[in-house]
PDB file of C-alpha atoms in Angstrom:
ATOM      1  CA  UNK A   1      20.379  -2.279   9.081  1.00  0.00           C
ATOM      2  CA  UNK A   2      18.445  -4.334   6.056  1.00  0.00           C
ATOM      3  CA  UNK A   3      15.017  -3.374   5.308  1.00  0.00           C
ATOM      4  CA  UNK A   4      13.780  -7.068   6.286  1.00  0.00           C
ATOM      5  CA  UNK A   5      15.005  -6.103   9.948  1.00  0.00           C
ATOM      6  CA  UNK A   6      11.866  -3.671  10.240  1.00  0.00           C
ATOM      7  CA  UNK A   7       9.553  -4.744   7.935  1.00  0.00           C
ATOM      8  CA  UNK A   8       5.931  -5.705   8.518  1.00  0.00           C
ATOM      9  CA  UNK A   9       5.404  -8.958   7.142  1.00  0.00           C
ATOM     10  CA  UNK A  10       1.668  -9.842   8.086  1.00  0.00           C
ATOM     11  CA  UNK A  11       0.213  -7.759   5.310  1.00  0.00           C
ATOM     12  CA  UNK A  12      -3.503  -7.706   4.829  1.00  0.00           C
ATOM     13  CA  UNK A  13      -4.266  -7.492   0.791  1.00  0.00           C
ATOM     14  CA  UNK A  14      -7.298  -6.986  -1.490  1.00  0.00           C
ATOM     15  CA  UNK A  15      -7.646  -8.259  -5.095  1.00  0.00           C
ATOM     16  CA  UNK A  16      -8.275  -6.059  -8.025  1.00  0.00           C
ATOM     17  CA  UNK A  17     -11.513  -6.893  -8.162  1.00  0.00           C
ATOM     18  CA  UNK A  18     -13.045  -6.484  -4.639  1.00  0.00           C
ATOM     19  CA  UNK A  19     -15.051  -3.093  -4.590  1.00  0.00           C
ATOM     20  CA  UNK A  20     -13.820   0.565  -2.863  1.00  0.00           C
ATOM     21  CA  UNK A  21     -15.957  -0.457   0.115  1.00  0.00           C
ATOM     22  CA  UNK A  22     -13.888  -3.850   0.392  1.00  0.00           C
ATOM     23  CA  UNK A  23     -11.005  -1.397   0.837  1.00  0.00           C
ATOM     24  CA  UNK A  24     -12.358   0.744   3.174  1.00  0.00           C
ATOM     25  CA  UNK A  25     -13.787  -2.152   5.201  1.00  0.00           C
ATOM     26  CA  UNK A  26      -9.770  -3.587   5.665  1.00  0.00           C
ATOM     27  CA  UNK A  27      -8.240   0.427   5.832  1.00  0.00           C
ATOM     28  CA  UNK A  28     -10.667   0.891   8.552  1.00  0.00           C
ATOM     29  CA  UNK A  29     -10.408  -2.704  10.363  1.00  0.00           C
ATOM     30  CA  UNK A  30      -6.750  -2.836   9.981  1.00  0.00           C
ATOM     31  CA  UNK A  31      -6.475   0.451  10.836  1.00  0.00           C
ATOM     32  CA  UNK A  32      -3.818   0.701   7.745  1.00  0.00           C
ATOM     33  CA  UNK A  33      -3.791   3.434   5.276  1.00  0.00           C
ATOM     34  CA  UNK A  34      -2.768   1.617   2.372  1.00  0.00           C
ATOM     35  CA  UNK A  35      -3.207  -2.037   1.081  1.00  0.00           C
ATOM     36  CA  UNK A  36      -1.438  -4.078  -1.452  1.00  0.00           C
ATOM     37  CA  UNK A  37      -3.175  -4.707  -4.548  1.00  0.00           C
ATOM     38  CA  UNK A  38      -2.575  -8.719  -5.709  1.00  0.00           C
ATOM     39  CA  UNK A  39      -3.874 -11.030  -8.350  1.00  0.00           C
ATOM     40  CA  UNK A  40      -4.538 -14.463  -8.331  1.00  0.00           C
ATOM     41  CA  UNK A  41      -1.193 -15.274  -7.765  1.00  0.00           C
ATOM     42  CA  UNK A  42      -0.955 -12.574  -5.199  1.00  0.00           C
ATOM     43  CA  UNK A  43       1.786 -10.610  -7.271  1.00  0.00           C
ATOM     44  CA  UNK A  44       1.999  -7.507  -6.535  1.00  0.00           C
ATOM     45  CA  UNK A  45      -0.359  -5.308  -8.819  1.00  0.00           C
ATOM     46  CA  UNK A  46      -1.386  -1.794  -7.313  1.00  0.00           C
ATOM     47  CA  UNK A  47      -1.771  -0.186  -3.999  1.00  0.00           C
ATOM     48  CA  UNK A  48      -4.781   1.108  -2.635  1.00  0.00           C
ATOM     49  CA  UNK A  49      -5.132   4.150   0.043  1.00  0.00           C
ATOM     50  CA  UNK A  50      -7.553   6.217   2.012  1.00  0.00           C
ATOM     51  CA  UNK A  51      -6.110   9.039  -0.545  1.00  0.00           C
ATOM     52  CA  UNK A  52      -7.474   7.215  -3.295  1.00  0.00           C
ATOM     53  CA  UNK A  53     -10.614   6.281  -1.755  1.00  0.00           C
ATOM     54  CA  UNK A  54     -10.948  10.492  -0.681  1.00  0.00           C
ATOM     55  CA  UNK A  55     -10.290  11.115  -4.338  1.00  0.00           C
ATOM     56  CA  UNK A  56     -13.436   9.019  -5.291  1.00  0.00           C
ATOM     57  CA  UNK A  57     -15.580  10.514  -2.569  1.00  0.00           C
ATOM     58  CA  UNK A  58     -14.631  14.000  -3.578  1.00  0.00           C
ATOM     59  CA  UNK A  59     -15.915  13.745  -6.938  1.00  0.00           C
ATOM     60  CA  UNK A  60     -19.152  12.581  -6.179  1.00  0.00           C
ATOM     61  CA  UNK A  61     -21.274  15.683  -5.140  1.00  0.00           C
ATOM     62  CA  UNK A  62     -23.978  13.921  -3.893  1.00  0.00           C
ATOM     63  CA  UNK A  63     -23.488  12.455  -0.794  1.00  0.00           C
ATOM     64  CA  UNK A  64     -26.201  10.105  -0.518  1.00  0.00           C
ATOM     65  CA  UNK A  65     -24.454   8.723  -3.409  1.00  0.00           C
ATOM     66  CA  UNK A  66     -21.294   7.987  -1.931  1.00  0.00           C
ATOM     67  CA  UNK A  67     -22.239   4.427  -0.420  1.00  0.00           C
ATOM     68  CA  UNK A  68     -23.108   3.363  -4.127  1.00  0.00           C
ATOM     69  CA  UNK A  69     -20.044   4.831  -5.424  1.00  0.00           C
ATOM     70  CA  UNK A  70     -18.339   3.008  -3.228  1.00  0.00           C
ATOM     71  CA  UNK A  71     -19.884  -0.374  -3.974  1.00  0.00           C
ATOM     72  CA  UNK A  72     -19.930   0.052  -7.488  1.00  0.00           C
ATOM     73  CA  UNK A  73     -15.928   1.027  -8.413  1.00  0.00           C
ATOM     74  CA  UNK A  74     -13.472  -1.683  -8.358  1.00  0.00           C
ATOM     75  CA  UNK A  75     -10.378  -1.439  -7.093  1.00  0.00           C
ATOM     76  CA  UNK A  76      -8.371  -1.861  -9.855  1.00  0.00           C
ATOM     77  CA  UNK A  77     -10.397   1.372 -11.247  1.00  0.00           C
ATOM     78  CA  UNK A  78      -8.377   3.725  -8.282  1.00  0.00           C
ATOM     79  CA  UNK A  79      -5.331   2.105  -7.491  1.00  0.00           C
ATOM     80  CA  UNK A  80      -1.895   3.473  -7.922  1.00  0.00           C
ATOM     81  CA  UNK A  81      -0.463   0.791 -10.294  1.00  0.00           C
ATOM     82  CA  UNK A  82       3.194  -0.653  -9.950  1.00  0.00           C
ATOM     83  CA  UNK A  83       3.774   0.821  -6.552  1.00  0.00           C
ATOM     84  CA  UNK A  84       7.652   1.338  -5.842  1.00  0.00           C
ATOM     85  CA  UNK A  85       9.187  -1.439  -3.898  1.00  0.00           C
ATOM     86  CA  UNK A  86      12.654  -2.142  -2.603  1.00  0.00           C
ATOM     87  CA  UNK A  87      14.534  -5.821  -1.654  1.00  0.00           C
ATOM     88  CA  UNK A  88      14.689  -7.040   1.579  1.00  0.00           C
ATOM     89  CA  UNK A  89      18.442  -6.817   1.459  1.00  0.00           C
ATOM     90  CA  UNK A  90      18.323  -3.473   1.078  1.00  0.00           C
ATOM     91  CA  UNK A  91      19.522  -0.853   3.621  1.00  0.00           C
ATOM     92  CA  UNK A  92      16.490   1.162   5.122  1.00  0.00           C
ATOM     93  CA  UNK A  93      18.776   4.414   4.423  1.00  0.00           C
ATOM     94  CA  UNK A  94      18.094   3.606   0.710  1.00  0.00           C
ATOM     95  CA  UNK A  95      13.982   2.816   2.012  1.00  0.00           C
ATOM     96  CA  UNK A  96      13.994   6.355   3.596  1.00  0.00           C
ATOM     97  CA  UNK A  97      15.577   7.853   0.402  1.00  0.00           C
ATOM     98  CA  UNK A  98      13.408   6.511  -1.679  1.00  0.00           C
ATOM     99  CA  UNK A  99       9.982   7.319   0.432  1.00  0.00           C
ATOM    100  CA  UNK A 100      11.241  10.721   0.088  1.00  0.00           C
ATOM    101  CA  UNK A 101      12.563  11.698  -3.541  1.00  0.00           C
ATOM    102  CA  UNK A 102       9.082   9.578  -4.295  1.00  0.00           C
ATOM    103  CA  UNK A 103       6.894  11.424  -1.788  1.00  0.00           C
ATOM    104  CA  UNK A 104       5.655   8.411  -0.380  1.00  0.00           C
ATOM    105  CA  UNK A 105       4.753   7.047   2.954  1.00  0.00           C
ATOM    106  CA  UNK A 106       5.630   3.310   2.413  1.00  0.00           C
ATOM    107  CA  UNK A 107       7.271   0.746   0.032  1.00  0.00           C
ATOM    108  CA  UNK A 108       6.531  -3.000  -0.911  1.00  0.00           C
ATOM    109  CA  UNK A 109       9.137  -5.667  -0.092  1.00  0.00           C
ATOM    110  CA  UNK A 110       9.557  -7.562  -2.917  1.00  0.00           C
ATOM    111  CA  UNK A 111      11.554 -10.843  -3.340  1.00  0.00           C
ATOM    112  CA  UNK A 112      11.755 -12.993  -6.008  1.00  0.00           C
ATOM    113  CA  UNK A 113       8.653 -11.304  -7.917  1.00  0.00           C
ATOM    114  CA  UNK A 114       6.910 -12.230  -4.601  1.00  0.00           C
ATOM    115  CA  UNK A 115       5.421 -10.042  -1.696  1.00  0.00           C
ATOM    116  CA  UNK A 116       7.276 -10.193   1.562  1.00  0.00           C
ATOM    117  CA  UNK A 117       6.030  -7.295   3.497  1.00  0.00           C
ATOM    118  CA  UNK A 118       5.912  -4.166   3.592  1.00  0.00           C
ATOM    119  CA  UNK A 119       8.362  -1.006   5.143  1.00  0.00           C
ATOM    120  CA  UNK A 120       6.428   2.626   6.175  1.00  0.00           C
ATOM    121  CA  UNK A 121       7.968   5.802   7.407  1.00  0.00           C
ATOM    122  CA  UNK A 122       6.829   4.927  10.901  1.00  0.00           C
ATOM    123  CA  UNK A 123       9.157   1.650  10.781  1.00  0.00           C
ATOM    124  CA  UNK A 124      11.560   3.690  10.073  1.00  0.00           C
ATOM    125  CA  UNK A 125      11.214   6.027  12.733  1.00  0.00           C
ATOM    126  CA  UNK A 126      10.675   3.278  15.121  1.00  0.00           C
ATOM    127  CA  UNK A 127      13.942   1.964  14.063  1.00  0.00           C
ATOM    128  CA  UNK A 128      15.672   5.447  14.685  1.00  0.00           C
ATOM    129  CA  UNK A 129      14.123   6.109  17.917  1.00  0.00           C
ATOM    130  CA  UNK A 130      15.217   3.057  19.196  1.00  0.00           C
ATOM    131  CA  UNK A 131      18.286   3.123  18.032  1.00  0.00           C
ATOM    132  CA  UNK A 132      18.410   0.489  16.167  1.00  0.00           C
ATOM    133  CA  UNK A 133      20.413   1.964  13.254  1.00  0.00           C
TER     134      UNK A 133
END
């Protein structure tokens, strides 16, 4: 079974310079806990996730700060650049392998330089537990 078999293909994204409460706005309405990061040209440039947005919350020690925080840091400022992606040719054993040497709980489908979707561990599991493999 090829990644594109299980893949999630309508991906919500956020630019690199939309704010950390953009993010959180889409992580929270999409119920999603990471988004792609694209320019312009909506290439693939970063990922965001409700890790990274804890991380900027937990070093502000005021919490009445935390809204402006939030409004004032740019994406681009707390995303993981050049997240690991995989083809959509590829077989979701190598997806799985690579989610887990790289501790990670999804990867970017990539094709031709261009974002196609995206695979998580639950797509996976999905996949398994219906026997799809």
């Amino acid at each position: 079974m090829k990644v594109a078999d299980i893949m999630q293909t309508n991906l919500e994204t956020i630019g690199p310079d939309d704010t950390a409460a953009d993010a959180v706005a889409v992580l929270a309405g999409q119920h999603v806990s990471g988004l792609p990061v694209v320019d312009h040209r909506k290439h693939l440039m970063g990922v965001v996730s409700t890790t990274d947005i804890l991380d900027l919350l937990a070093e502000t020690e005021d919490a009445d700060h935390r809204g402006a925080v939030l409004d004032r840091t740019l994406v681009r400022e707390i995303m993981t650049a050049k997240p690991i992606t995989i083809d959509p040719d590829a077989d979701i054993h190598e997806a799985a392998r690579q989610m887990l040497y790289g501790e990670i709980h999804r990867l970017f489908v990539e094709f031709d330089e261009a974002l196609v979707g995206v695979v998580t561990q639950s797509d996976i599991v999905g996949a398994v537990a219906g026997a799809k493999l």
